[in-house]
mmCIF file of C-alpha atoms in Angstrom:
data_model
loop_
_atom_site.group_PDB
_atom_site.id
_atom_site.type_symbol
_atom_site.label_atom_id
_atom_site.label_comp_id
_atom_site.label_asym_id
_atom_site.label_seq_id
_atom_site.Cartn_x
_atom_site.Cartn_y
_atom_site.Cartn_z
ATOM 1 C CA MET A 5 58.851 101.710 173.481
ATOM 2 C CA SER A 6 56.938 101.554 170.218
ATOM 3 C CA GLN A 7 59.093 104.334 168.770
ATOM 4 C CA GLN A 8 62.221 102.346 169.589
ATOM 5 C CA ILE A 9 60.811 99.235 167.868
ATOM 6 C CA GLU A 10 59.933 101.252 164.758
ATOM 7 C CA LYS A 11 63.440 102.739 164.734
ATOM 8 C CA GLU A 12 65.030 99.280 164.912
ATOM 9 C CA LYS A 13 62.811 98.038 162.063
ATOM 10 C CA HIS A 14 63.822 101.041 159.995
ATOM 11 C CA ASN A 15 67.518 100.370 160.659
ATOM 12 C CA ILE A 16 67.143 96.704 159.724
ATOM 13 C CA TYR A 17 65.272 97.609 156.507
ATOM 14 C CA THR A 18 67.937 100.157 155.590
ATOM 15 C CA LEU A 19 70.711 97.625 156.257
ATOM 16 C CA VAL A 20 69.040 94.931 154.089
ATOM 17 C CA SER A 21 68.354 97.405 151.304
ATOM 18 C CA SER A 22 71.938 98.631 151.274
ATOM 19 C CA ASP A 23 73.232 95.043 151.212
ATOM 20 C CA GLN A 24 70.993 94.238 148.230
ATOM 21 C CA GLU A 25 72.177 97.324 146.385
ATOM 22 C CA ASP A 26 75.818 96.467 147.020
ATOM 23 C CA THR A 27 75.401 92.868 145.864
ATOM 24 C CA PRO A 28 76.950 92.569 142.383
ATOM 25 C CA LYS A 29 74.991 90.875 139.619
ATOM 26 C CA PRO A 30 76.041 87.304 138.884
ATOM 27 C CA LYS A 31 78.517 86.936 136.053
ATOM 28 C CA GLY A 32 76.297 84.243 134.559
ATOM 29 C CA ASP A 33 73.581 86.815 133.826
ATOM 30 C CA ARG A 34 76.050 89.013 131.942
ATOM 31 C CA PHE A 35 77.361 86.053 129.973
ATOM 32 C CA LEU A 36 73.816 84.993 129.058
ATOM 33 C CA LYS A 37 72.937 88.502 127.903
ATOM 34 C CA ALA A 38 76.112 88.624 125.805
ATOM 35 C CA ILE A 39 75.235 85.299 124.183
ATOM 36 C CA VAL A 40 71.706 86.489 123.367
ATOM 37 C CA ILE A 41 72.974 89.762 121.891
ATOM 38 C CA CYS A 42 75.610 87.972 119.802
ATOM 39 C CA GLY A 43 72.996 85.468 118.616
ATOM 40 C CA VAL A 44 70.642 88.249 117.467
ATOM 41 C CA ILE A 45 73.477 90.052 115.676
ATOM 42 C CA LEU A 46 74.594 86.842 113.970
ATOM 43 C CA PHE A 47 70.999 86.118 112.889
ATOM 44 C CA VAL A 48 70.617 89.559 111.298
ATOM 45 C CA ILE A 49 74.002 89.320 109.560
ATOM 46 C CA SER A 50 73.116 85.857 108.237
ATOM 47 C CA LEU A 51 69.824 87.107 106.793
ATOM 48 C CA TYR A 52 71.697 89.897 105.019
ATOM 49 C CA GLN A 53 74.676 87.893 103.705
ATOM 50 C CA LEU A 54 72.795 84.795 102.521
ATOM 51 C CA ASN A 55 70.723 86.855 100.054
ATOM 52 C CA ILE A 56 67.677 84.629 100.401
ATOM 53 C CA ASP A 57 65.285 84.991 97.461
ATOM 54 C CA TYR A 58 61.871 84.955 99.118
ATOM 55 C CA THR A 59 60.185 84.865 95.700
ATOM 56 C CA ASN A 60 61.669 81.420 95.098
ATOM 57 C CA LEU A 61 60.609 80.451 98.602
ATOM 58 C CA TRP A 62 56.946 81.161 97.867
ATOM 59 C CA ALA A 63 57.162 79.490 94.462
ATOM 60 C CA GLY A 64 58.889 76.465 95.987
ATOM 61 C CA THR A 65 56.189 76.185 98.651
ATOM 62 C CA ALA A 66 53.513 75.976 95.953
ATOM 63 C CA GLU A 67 55.521 73.321 94.078
ATOM 64 C CA PHE A 68 55.998 71.389 97.315
ATOM 65 C CA PHE A 69 52.258 71.092 97.901
ATOM 66 C CA ALA A 70 51.766 70.162 94.258
ATOM 67 C CA MET A 71 54.340 67.371 94.695
ATOM 68 C CA LEU A 72 52.499 66.154 97.792
ATOM 69 C CA GLY A 73 49.382 65.844 95.690
ATOM 70 C CA ASP A 74 51.272 63.785 93.102
ATOM 71 C CA MET A 75 52.377 61.338 95.807
ATOM 72 C CA PHE A 76 48.874 59.982 96.369
ATOM 73 C CA PRO A 77 48.028 57.177 96.263
ATOM 74 C CA PRO A 78 51.207 55.447 97.508
ATOM 75 C CA ASN A 79 52.658 52.742 95.280
ATOM 76 C CA PHE A 80 52.923 49.452 97.194
ATOM 77 C CA SER A 81 54.035 47.390 94.204
ATOM 78 C CA GLU A 82 57.758 47.450 95.107
ATOM 79 C CA TRP A 83 57.332 46.269 98.674
ATOM 80 C CA GLN A 84 59.585 43.267 97.982
ATOM 81 C CA TYR A 85 62.503 45.707 97.590
ATOM 82 C CA VAL A 86 61.503 48.304 100.182
ATOM 83 C CA ILE A 87 60.837 46.008 103.151
ATOM 84 C CA PRO A 88 64.238 44.206 102.981
ATOM 85 C CA ALA A 89 65.921 47.621 102.658
ATOM 86 C CA ALA A 90 64.062 48.820 105.763
ATOM 87 C CA ILE A 91 65.159 45.716 107.666
ATOM 88 C CA GLU A 92 68.745 46.358 106.558
ATOM 89 C CA SER A 93 68.566 49.942 107.876
ATOM 90 C CA LEU A 94 67.250 48.630 111.183
ATOM 91 C CA GLN A 95 70.065 46.087 111.378
ATOM 92 C CA VAL A 96 72.672 48.742 110.601
ATOM 93 C CA ALA A 97 71.321 50.962 113.402
ATOM 94 C CA ILE A 98 71.137 48.157 115.964
ATOM 95 C CA LEU A 99 74.589 46.798 115.175
ATOM 96 C CA GLY A 100 76.217 50.227 115.211
ATOM 97 C CA THR A 101 74.514 51.181 118.477
ATOM 98 C CA VAL A 102 75.460 47.947 120.242
ATOM 99 C CA ILE A 103 79.111 48.303 119.220
ATOM 100 C CA ALA A 104 79.129 51.903 120.469
ATOM 101 C CA VAL A 105 77.468 50.993 123.787
ATOM 102 C CA VAL A 106 79.980 48.226 124.552
ATOM 103 C CA ILE A 107 83.000 50.431 123.855
ATOM 104 C CA SER A 108 81.443 53.473 125.551
ATOM 105 C CA LEU A 109 80.824 51.607 128.798
ATOM 106 C CA VAL A 110 84.550 50.973 129.100
ATOM 107 C CA LEU A 111 85.750 54.416 128.055
ATOM 108 C CA ALA A 112 83.079 56.286 130.034
ATOM 109 C CA PHE A 113 84.374 54.867 133.314
ATOM 110 C CA LEU A 114 87.825 56.132 132.370
ATOM 111 C CA ALA A 115 86.374 59.541 131.464
ATOM 112 C CA ALA A 116 84.445 59.929 134.732
ATOM 113 C CA GLU A 117 86.614 62.093 136.983
ATOM 114 C CA ASN A 118 85.186 60.604 140.190
ATOM 115 C CA LEU A 119 86.439 57.160 139.148
ATOM 116 C CA THR A 120 89.723 57.956 137.419
ATOM 117 C CA ALA A 121 92.696 58.758 139.619
ATOM 118 C CA ASN A 122 94.563 60.394 136.741
ATOM 119 C CA LYS A 123 92.622 63.453 135.528
ATOM 120 C CA LEU A 124 94.742 63.570 132.367
ATOM 121 C CA VAL A 125 93.327 60.222 131.261
ATOM 122 C CA ALA A 126 89.776 61.507 131.750
ATOM 123 C CA ARG A 127 90.496 64.610 129.679
ATOM 124 C CA ILE A 128 92.093 62.594 126.881
ATOM 125 C CA VAL A 129 89.096 60.255 126.685
ATOM 126 C CA LYS A 130 86.674 63.192 126.712
ATOM 127 C CA GLY A 131 88.676 64.892 123.976
ATOM 128 C CA PHE A 132 88.527 61.712 121.905
ATOM 129 C CA ALA A 133 84.747 61.577 122.406
ATOM 130 C CA THR A 134 84.415 65.203 121.311
ATOM 131 C CA LEU A 135 86.347 64.481 118.104
ATOM 132 C CA MET A 136 84.102 61.521 117.287
ATOM 133 C CA ARG A 137 80.976 63.534 118.053
ATOM 134 C CA VAL A 138 81.632 66.795 116.203
ATOM 135 C CA ILE A 139 82.095 65.065 112.835
ATOM 136 C CA PRO A 140 78.598 64.301 111.427
ATOM 137 C CA THR A 141 77.561 60.707 110.819
ATOM 138 C CA ILE A 142 77.202 61.222 107.078
ATOM 139 C CA VAL A 143 80.799 62.476 106.870
ATOM 140 C CA TRP A 144 81.985 59.371 108.723
ATOM 141 C CA ALA A 145 79.962 57.300 106.232
ATOM 142 C CA LEU A 146 81.727 58.963 103.282
ATOM 143 C CA ILE A 147 85.099 58.304 104.911
ATOM 144 C CA PHE A 148 84.329 54.626 105.499
ATOM 145 C CA ILE A 149 82.861 54.225 101.997
ATOM 146 C CA VAL A 150 86.237 55.240 100.611
ATOM 147 C CA ALA A 151 87.965 52.850 103.032
ATOM 148 C CA VAL A 152 85.775 49.718 102.792
ATOM 149 C CA GLY A 153 83.476 50.349 99.814
ATOM 150 C CA LEU A 154 79.711 50.638 99.412
ATOM 151 C CA GLY A 155 77.183 48.629 101.407
ATOM 152 C CA PRO A 156 75.960 48.377 104.986
ATOM 153 C CA LEU A 157 79.434 48.073 106.578
ATOM 154 C CA PRO A 158 80.372 51.770 106.246
ATOM 155 C CA GLY A 159 76.954 52.620 107.677
ATOM 156 C CA VAL A 160 77.548 50.416 110.715
ATOM 157 C CA LEU A 161 80.993 51.917 111.276
ATOM 158 C CA ALA A 162 79.760 55.494 110.825
ATOM 159 C CA ILE A 163 76.917 55.049 113.302
ATOM 160 C CA ALA A 164 79.182 53.262 115.782
ATOM 161 C CA VAL A 165 81.836 56.003 115.703
ATOM 162 C CA HIS A 166 79.427 58.934 116.002
ATOM 163 C CA SER A 167 77.364 57.182 118.692
ATOM 164 C CA LEU A 168 80.590 56.474 120.551
ATOM 165 C CA GLY A 169 81.287 60.191 120.871
ATOM 166 C CA MET A 170 77.870 60.930 122.329
ATOM 167 C CA LEU A 171 77.567 57.917 124.620
ATOM 168 C CA ILE A 172 80.985 58.386 126.218
ATOM 169 C CA LYS A 173 79.990 61.919 127.174
ATOM 170 C CA VAL A 174 76.525 61.134 128.579
ATOM 171 C CA PHE A 175 77.616 57.913 130.296
ATOM 172 C CA ALA A 176 80.510 59.713 131.988
ATOM 173 C CA GLN A 177 78.206 62.553 133.082
ATOM 174 C CA SER A 178 75.754 60.040 134.563
ATOM 175 C CA VAL A 179 78.566 58.473 136.586
ATOM 176 C CA GLU A 180 79.901 61.860 137.735
ATOM 177 C CA GLU A 181 76.429 62.896 138.964
ATOM 178 C CA MET A 182 76.068 59.919 141.314
ATOM 179 C CA ASP A 183 76.636 60.225 145.056
ATOM 180 C CA ASP A 184 80.348 59.895 145.818
ATOM 181 C CA GLY A 185 79.552 58.471 149.248
ATOM 182 C CA LYS A 186 78.871 55.032 147.818
ATOM 183 C CA ILE A 187 82.177 55.057 145.953
ATOM 184 C CA GLU A 188 84.067 56.154 149.053
ATOM 185 C CA ALA A 189 82.366 53.453 151.124
ATOM 186 C CA LEU A 190 83.418 50.744 148.656
ATOM 187 C CA LYS A 191 86.976 52.090 148.599
ATOM 188 C CA ALA A 192 87.064 52.061 152.390
ATOM 189 C CA SER A 193 85.939 48.421 152.408
ATOM 190 C CA GLY A 194 88.908 47.483 150.210
ATOM 191 C CA ALA A 195 87.076 47.111 146.871
ATOM 192 C CA ASN A 196 89.202 47.467 143.753
ATOM 193 C CA TRP A 197 88.329 49.566 140.683
ATOM 194 C CA PHE A 198 86.393 46.797 138.905
ATOM 195 C CA GLN A 199 84.430 45.907 142.057
ATOM 196 C CA ILE A 200 83.496 49.562 142.559
ATOM 197 C CA ILE A 201 82.109 49.710 139.013
ATOM 198 C CA ALA A 202 80.309 46.362 139.180
ATOM 199 C CA GLN A 203 78.844 46.683 142.678
ATOM 200 C CA GLY A 204 78.432 50.442 143.084
ATOM 201 C CA VAL A 205 78.391 52.379 139.834
ATOM 202 C CA ILE A 206 76.457 50.206 137.380
ATOM 203 C CA PRO A 207 73.530 49.400 139.737
ATOM 204 C CA THR A 208 73.217 53.093 140.629
ATOM 205 C CA VAL A 209 73.273 54.551 137.104
ATOM 206 C CA PHE A 210 71.769 51.589 135.233
ATOM 207 C CA THR A 211 68.470 53.361 134.523
ATOM 208 C CA ALA A 212 70.267 56.414 133.140
ATOM 209 C CA LEU A 213 72.535 54.264 130.975
ATOM 210 C CA LEU A 214 69.538 52.376 129.600
ATOM 211 C CA SER A 215 67.645 55.587 128.826
ATOM 212 C CA TRP A 216 70.600 57.073 126.956
ATOM 213 C CA THR A 217 71.080 53.829 125.019
ATOM 214 C CA ILE A 218 67.445 53.744 123.917
ATOM 215 C CA LEU A 219 67.558 57.409 122.925
ATOM 216 C CA ARG A 220 70.691 56.810 120.874
ATOM 217 C CA LEU A 221 69.107 53.807 119.162
ATOM 218 C CA GLU A 222 66.160 55.965 118.096
ATOM 219 C CA ILE A 223 68.571 58.553 116.687
ATOM 220 C CA ASP A 224 70.621 55.908 114.892
ATOM 221 C CA ILE A 225 67.572 54.398 113.210
ATOM 222 C CA GLY A 226 66.771 57.798 111.749
ATOM 223 C CA GLU A 227 70.373 58.311 110.680
ATOM 224 C CA SER A 228 70.587 54.846 109.111
ATOM 225 C CA THR A 229 67.851 55.868 106.677
ATOM 226 C CA ILE A 230 69.842 58.965 105.722
ATOM 227 C CA LEU A 231 73.103 57.077 105.207
ATOM 228 C CA GLY A 232 71.532 55.240 102.279
ATOM 229 C CA LEU A 233 71.607 58.538 100.393
ATOM 230 C CA VAL A 234 75.401 58.296 100.123
ATOM 231 C CA GLY A 235 75.513 54.578 99.319
ATOM 232 C CA ALA A 236 75.783 53.105 102.812
ATOM 233 C CA GLY A 237 72.903 50.697 102.252
ATOM 234 C CA GLY A 238 69.393 50.560 103.615
ATOM 235 C CA ILE A 239 66.089 52.151 102.752
ATOM 236 C CA GLY A 240 67.637 55.554 102.140
ATOM 237 C CA TRP A 241 68.981 54.299 98.827
ATOM 238 C CA GLU A 242 65.471 53.251 97.748
ATOM 239 C CA LEU A 243 64.132 56.682 98.685
ATOM 240 C CA THR A 244 66.882 58.399 96.704
ATOM 241 C CA ARG A 245 66.175 56.257 93.655
ATOM 242 C CA ALA A 246 62.460 57.015 93.815
ATOM 243 C CA MET A 247 62.993 60.778 94.157
ATOM 244 C CA ARG A 248 65.569 60.941 91.354
ATOM 245 C CA THR A 249 63.197 59.174 88.949
ATOM 246 C CA TYR A 250 60.257 61.358 90.103
ATOM 247 C CA ASP A 251 58.422 58.254 91.275
ATOM 248 C CA PHE A 252 56.620 60.169 94.003
ATOM 249 C CA ASN A 253 54.068 57.427 94.661
ATOM 250 C CA SER A 254 56.813 54.959 95.562
ATOM 251 C CA ALA A 255 58.568 57.671 97.585
ATOM 252 C CA LEU A 256 55.447 58.100 99.687
ATOM 253 C CA PHE A 257 55.295 54.362 100.404
ATOM 254 C CA ILE A 258 58.962 54.358 101.404
ATOM 255 C CA THR A 259 58.353 57.357 103.679
ATOM 256 C CA ILE A 260 55.437 55.533 105.321
ATOM 257 C CA VAL A 261 57.654 52.486 105.953
ATOM 258 C CA ILE A 262 60.330 54.709 107.527
ATOM 259 C CA PHE A 263 57.731 56.373 109.764
ATOM 260 C CA VAL A 264 56.251 53.059 110.891
ATOM 261 C CA MET A 265 59.719 51.646 111.619
ATOM 262 C CA ILE A 266 60.876 54.604 113.722
ATOM 263 C CA PHE A 267 57.502 55.020 115.468
ATOM 264 C CA SER A 268 57.378 51.319 116.393
ATOM 265 C CA VAL A 269 60.841 51.432 117.925
ATOM 266 C CA GLU A 270 59.912 54.552 119.891
ATOM 267 C CA MET A 271 56.746 52.899 121.249
ATOM 268 C CA ILE A 272 58.682 49.795 122.272
ATOM 269 C CA SER A 273 61.364 51.891 123.961
ATOM 270 C CA ASN A 274 58.737 53.877 125.887
ATOM 271 C CA ARG A 275 57.189 50.657 127.178
ATOM 272 C CA LEU A 276 60.636 49.411 128.151
ATOM 273 C CA LYS A 277 61.353 52.608 130.102
ATOM 274 C CA LEU A 278 58.105 52.164 132.027
ATOM 275 C CA LYS A 279 58.991 48.583 132.921
ATOM 276 C CA VAL A 280 62.433 49.580 134.165
#
């Protein structure tokens, strides 16, 4: 009897082993390995073709630390110009983000395939979002500077357009990840498209939408400081002026103001996330 049991165990083990050997490897593993190999090859080729002068790198590192020493102590004497510029950058980021959020909420519902009956419409909206997203914010700023001139307006438009591309994508993904049972239940009860969104979708994904909005606002505040470098207003212009005139002490003060502004917004957003 015991010999028969051992024989059956052996047969089962052999059957399982043969099944495991015959199981093909997932295609995802092969694709991942190919991506890693291509990435390593591209990295090596880039190191060779860029002809990086490591001597200048070491010399530049020494000059960088010397410049850091020249920045101390920070020069607070021009605060009457720096603080209003920082407030302007904050206003540009907030205004651009709010415009993008309002438009994205409408287009994201059209891009979500579980809400849109016509899949072609969803693909067109997603393609539009990709186009807005792949062009960097600073390039949009240069385009709008040519169109409307210097000042905060091209910065607002650039941030709004680039944020639009990102928010449409993440908002639509948040909607597509929700349980379709709630949507089907509302459809079965006779709810129209707007009622489904208002009563089913928004309450379900509200936390995700809020988190993405706060994250985008943090990104836009950082980008609003950079847009000043190309003449789109804000504290970035003050930083550029200080660096071009080698006024490193003022540049340090401006950098401190930028850090405090972005850090404060991040702390407030973290508290808001905890409350929600």
